[in-house]
Short mmCIF file of C-alpha atoms in Angstrom, two decimals:
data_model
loop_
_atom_site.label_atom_id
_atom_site.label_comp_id
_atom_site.label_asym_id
_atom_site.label_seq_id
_atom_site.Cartn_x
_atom_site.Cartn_y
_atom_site.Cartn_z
CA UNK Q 19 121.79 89.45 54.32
CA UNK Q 20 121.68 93.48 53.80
CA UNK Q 21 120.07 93.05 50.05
CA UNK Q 22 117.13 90.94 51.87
CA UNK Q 23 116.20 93.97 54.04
CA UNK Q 24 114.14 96.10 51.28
CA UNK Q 25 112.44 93.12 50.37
CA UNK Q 26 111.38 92.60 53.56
CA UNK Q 27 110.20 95.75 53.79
CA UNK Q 28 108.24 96.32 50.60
CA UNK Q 29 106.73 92.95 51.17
CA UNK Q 30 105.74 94.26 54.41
CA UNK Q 31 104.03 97.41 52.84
CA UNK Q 32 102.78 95.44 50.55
CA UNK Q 33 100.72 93.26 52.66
CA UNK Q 34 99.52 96.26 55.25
CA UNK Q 35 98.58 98.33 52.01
CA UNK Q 36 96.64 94.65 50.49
CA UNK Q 37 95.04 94.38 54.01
CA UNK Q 38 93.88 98.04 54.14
CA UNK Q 39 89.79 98.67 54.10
CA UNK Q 40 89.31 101.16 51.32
CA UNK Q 41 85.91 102.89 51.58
CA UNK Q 42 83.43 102.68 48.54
CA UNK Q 43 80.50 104.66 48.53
CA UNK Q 44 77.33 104.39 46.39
CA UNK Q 45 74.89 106.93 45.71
CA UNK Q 46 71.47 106.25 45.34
CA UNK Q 47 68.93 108.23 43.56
CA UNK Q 48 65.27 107.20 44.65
CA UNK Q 49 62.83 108.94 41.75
CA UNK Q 50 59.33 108.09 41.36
CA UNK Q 51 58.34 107.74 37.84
CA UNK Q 52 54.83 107.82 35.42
CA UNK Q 53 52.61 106.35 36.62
CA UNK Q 54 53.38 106.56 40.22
CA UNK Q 55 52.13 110.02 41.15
CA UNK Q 56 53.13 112.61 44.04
CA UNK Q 57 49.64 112.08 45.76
CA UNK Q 58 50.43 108.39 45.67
CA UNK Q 59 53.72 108.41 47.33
CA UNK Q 60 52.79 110.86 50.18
CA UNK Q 61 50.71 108.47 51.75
CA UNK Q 62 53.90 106.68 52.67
CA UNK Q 63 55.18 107.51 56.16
CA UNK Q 64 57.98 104.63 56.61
CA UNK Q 65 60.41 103.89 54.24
CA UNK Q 66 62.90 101.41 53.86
CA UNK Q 67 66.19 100.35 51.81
CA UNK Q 68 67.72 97.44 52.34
CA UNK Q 69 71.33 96.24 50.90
CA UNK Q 70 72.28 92.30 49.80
CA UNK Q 71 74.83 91.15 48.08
CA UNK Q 72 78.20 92.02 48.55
CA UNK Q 73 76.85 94.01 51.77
CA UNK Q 74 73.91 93.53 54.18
CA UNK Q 75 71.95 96.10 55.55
CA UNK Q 76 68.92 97.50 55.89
CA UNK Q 77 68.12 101.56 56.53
CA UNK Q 78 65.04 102.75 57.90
CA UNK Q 79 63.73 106.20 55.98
CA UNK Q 80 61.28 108.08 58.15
CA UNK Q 81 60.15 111.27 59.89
CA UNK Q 82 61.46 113.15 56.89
CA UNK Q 83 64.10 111.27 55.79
CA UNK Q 84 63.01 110.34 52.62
CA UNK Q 85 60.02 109.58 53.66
CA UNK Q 86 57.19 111.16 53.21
CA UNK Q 87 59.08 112.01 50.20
CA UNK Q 88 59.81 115.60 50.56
CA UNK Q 89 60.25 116.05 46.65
CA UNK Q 90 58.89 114.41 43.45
CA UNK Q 91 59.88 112.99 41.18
CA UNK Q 92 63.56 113.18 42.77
CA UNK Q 93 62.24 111.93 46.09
CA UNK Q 94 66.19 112.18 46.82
CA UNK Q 95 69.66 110.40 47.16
CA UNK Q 96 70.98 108.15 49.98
CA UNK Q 97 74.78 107.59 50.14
CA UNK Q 98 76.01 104.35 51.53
CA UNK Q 99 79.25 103.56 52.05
CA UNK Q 100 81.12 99.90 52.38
CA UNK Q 101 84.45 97.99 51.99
CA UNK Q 102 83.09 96.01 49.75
CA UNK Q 103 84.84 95.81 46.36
CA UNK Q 104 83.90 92.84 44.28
CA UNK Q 105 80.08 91.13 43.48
CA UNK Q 106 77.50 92.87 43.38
CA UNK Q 107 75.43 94.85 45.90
CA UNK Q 108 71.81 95.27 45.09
CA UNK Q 109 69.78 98.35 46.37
CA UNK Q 110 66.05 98.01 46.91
CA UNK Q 111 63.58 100.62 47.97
CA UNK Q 112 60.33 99.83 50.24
CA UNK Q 113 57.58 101.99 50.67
CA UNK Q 114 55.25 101.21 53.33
CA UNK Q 115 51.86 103.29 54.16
CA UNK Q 116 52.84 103.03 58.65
CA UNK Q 117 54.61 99.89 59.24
CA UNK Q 118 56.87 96.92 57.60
CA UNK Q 119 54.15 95.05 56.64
CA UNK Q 120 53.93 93.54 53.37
CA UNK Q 121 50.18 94.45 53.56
CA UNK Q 122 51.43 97.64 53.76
CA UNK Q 123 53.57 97.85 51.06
CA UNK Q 124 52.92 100.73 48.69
CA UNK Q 125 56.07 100.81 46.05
CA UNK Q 126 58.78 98.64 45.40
CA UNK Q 127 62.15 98.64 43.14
CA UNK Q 128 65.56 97.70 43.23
CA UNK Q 129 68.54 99.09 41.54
CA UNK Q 130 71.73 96.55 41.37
CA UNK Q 131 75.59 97.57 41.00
CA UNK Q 132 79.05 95.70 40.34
CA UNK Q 133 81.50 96.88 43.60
CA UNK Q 134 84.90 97.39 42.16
CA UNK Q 135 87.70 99.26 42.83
CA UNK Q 136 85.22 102.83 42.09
CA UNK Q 137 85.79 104.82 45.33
CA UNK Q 138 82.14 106.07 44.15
CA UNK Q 139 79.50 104.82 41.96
CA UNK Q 140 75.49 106.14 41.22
CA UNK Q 141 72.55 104.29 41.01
CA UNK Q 142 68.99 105.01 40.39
CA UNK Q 143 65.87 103.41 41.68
CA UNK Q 144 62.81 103.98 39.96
CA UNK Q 145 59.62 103.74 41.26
CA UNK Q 146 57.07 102.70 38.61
CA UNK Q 147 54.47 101.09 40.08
CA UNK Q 148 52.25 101.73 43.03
CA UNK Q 149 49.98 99.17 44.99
CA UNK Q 150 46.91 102.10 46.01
CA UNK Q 151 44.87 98.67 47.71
CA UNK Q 152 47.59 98.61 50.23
CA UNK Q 153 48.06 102.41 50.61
CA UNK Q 154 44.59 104.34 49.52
CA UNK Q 155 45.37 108.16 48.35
CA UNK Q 156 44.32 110.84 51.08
CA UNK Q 157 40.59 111.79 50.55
CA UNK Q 158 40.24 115.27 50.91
CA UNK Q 159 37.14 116.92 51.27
CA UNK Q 160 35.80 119.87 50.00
CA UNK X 12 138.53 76.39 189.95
CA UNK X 13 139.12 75.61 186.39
CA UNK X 14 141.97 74.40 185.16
CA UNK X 15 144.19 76.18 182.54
CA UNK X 16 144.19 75.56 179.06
CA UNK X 17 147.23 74.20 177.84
CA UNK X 18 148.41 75.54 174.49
CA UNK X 19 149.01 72.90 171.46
CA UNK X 20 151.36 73.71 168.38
CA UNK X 21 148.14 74.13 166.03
CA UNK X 22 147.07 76.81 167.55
CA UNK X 23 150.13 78.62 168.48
CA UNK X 24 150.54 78.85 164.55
CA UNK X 25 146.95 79.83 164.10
CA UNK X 26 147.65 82.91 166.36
CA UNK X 27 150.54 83.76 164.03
CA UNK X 28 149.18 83.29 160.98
CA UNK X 29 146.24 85.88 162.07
CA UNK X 30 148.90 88.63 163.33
CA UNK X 31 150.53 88.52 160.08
CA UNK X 32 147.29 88.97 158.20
CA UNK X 33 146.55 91.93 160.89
CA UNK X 34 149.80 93.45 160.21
CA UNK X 35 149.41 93.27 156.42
CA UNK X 36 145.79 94.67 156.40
CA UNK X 37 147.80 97.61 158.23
CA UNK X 38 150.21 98.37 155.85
CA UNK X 39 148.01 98.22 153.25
CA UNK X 40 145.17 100.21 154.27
CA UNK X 41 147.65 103.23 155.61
CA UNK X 42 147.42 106.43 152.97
CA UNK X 43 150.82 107.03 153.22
CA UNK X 44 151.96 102.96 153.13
CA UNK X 45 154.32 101.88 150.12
CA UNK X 46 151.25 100.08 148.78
CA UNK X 47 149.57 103.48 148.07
CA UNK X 48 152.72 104.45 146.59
CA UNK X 49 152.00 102.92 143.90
CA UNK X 50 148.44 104.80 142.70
CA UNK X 51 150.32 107.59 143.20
CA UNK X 52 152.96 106.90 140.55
CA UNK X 53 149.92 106.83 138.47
CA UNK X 54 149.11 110.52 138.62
CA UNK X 55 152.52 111.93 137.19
CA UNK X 56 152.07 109.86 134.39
CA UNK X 57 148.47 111.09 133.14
CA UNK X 58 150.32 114.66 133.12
CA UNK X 59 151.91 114.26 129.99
CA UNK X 60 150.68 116.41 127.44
CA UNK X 61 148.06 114.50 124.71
CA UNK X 62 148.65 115.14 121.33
CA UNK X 63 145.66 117.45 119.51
CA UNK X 64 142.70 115.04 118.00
CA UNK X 65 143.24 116.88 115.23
CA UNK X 66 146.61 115.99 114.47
CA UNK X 67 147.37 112.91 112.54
CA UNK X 68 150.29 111.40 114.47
CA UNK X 69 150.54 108.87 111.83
CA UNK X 70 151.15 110.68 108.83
CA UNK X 71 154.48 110.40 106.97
CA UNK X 72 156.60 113.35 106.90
CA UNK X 73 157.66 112.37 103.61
CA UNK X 74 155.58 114.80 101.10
CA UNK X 75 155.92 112.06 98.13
CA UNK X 76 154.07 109.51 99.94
CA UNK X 77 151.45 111.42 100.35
CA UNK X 78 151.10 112.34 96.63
CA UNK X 79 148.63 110.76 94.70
CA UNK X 80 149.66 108.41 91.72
CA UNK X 81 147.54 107.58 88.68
CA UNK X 82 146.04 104.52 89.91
CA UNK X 83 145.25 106.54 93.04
CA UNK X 84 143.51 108.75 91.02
CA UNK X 85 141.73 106.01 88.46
CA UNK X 86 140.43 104.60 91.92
CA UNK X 87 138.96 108.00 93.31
CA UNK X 88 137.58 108.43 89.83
CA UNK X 89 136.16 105.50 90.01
CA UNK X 90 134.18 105.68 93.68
CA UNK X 91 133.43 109.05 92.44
CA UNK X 92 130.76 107.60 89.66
CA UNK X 93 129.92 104.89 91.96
CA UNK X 94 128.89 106.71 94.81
CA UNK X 95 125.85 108.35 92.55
CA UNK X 96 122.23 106.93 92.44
CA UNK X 97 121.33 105.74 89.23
CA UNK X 98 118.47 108.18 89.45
CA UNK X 99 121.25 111.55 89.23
CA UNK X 100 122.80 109.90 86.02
CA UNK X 101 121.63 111.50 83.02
CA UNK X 102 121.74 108.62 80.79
CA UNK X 103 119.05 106.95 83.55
CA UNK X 104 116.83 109.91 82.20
CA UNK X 105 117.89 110.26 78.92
CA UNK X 106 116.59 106.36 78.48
CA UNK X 107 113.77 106.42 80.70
CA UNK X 108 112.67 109.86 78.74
CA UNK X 109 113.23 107.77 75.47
CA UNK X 110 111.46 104.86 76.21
CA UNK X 111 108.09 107.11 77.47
CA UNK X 112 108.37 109.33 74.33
CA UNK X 113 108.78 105.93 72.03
CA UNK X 114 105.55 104.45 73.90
CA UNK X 115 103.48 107.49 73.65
CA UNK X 116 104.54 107.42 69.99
CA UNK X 117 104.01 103.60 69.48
CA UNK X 118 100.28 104.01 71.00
CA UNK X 119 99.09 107.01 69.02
CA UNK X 120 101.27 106.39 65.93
CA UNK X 121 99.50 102.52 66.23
CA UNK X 122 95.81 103.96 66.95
CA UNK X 123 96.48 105.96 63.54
CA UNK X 124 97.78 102.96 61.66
CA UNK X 125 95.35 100.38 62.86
CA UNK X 126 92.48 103.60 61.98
CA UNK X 127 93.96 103.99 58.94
CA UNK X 128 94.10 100.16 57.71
CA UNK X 129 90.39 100.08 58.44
CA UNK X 130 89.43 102.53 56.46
CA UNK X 131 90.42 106.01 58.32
CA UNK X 132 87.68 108.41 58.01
CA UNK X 133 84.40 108.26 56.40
CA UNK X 134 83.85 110.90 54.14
CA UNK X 135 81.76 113.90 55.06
CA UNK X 136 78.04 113.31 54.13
CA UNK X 137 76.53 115.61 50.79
CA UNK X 138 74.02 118.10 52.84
CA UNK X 139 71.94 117.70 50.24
CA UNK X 140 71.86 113.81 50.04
CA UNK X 141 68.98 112.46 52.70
CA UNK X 142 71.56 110.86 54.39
CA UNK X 143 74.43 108.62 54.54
CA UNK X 144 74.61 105.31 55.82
CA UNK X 145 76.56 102.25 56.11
CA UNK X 146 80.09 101.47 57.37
CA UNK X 147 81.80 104.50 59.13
CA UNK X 148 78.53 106.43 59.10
CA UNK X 149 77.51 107.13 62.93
CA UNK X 150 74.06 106.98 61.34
#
């Protein structure tokens, strides 16, 4: 009976370690690229990334976080963290001129990654293309 | 002029019986009577001398009865333990304190387990990220 007891017990560790939530985090770098300009993208006041896949979420950017982008071309870097360890989890950036409206939407782009047993992993969304019919550049006058 | 009573044997017997009785009340209600006599006997007798309350008439003189003998003393050791409230034995608080110190260590030393098997701590946020979001994040 006594030999039984340590397998017992690392089959017991093994399971609480196998049904411990491990933390992965994934940083995201939002850039703007050529041709999307600085003047474009500061006509965006609400901001938006949402996260399918392997998680679900969606994150409002606004009232200076991330949006209006305080920098350009590295508008800047969102960390988001999950259990999720296997699939894939796909990243995409909305920029909207006020509201989520998709007659409002200025800039779009995704950035997808594999979760796997990384604690951390970066990804990049580029912004290459801007809609200025939905969201008109400032006019400034003279 | 009436004429006089003549005396049967009834009541001759009658008048007897109730001289007797006189007599007898007499006797018995005179102080110095030999039915008094008797109450008085009474008296010499409470004069003999009690014994103190103190003293234990009924103890042997013999010093080796009165000596206790092992089971004597197993017996007295025995109502000795007996006679305290299980509250004023130590091993009452020795488990009580053991049982309280192995709860409090059950519920915090759980509270960090189950924390720790879903996930534990998020780590701190880059300052010069935006933000951080997702799972753990108080966002």
């Amino acid at each position: 009976m006594k030999p039984r007891l340590p397998v017992l017990a690392v089959i017991l560790g093994a399971a609480l370690v196998g049904g411990c939530n491990t933390y992965h985090y994934y940083d995201i770098d939002i850039r703007g690229m050529s041709p999307v300009t600085e003047t474009q993208v500061s006509v965006m006041t609400f901001c938006q990334v949402v996260v399918s896949g392997a998680a679900t979420d969606t994150i409002g950017l606004a009232n200076g976080f991330g949006c209006p982008p305080s920098g350009f071309p590295d508008i800047g870097t969102i960390e988001y963290a999950t259990f999720a360890d296997s699939g894939s989890i796909t990243f995409t950036f909305n920029g909207y001129l006020t509201n989520v409206d998709p007659g409002e939407l200025c800039t779009t782009s995704s950035a997808m990654l594999t979760a796997g047993a990384e604690i951390t992993q970066m990804g990049t969304i580029t912004l290459t293309q801007f809609n200025e019919t939905n969201c008109p550049p400032h006019v400034t006058t003279p | 002029m009436l004429p006089r009573r003549k005396r049967t044997h009834a009541s001759q017997v009658g008048l007897g019986l109730a001289l007797l009785a006189s007599v007898l009340l007499i006797v018995a209600a005179t102080p110095w009577s030999s039915a008094r006599a008797a109450e008085d006997n009474e008296a010499p007798k409470a004069a003999v001398p009690d014994a103190p309350q103190v003293e234990d008439v009924d103890k042997p003189k013999d010093k080796s009865l009165l000596a206790q003998t092992p089971a004597d003393a197993a017996v007295t050791k025995k109502n000795a333990g007996g006679d305290e409230a299980f509250y004023q034995k130590w091993q009452f608080w020795a488990v009580t304190g053991g049982i309280v110190v192995g709860a409090v260590a059950l519920i915090f030393g759980g509270r960090a387990l189950y924390h720790s098997i879903n996930g534990g701590d998020v780590r701190p946020c880059n300052p010069s990220f935006i933000h951080c979001y997702g799972q753990g994040e108080p966002n």
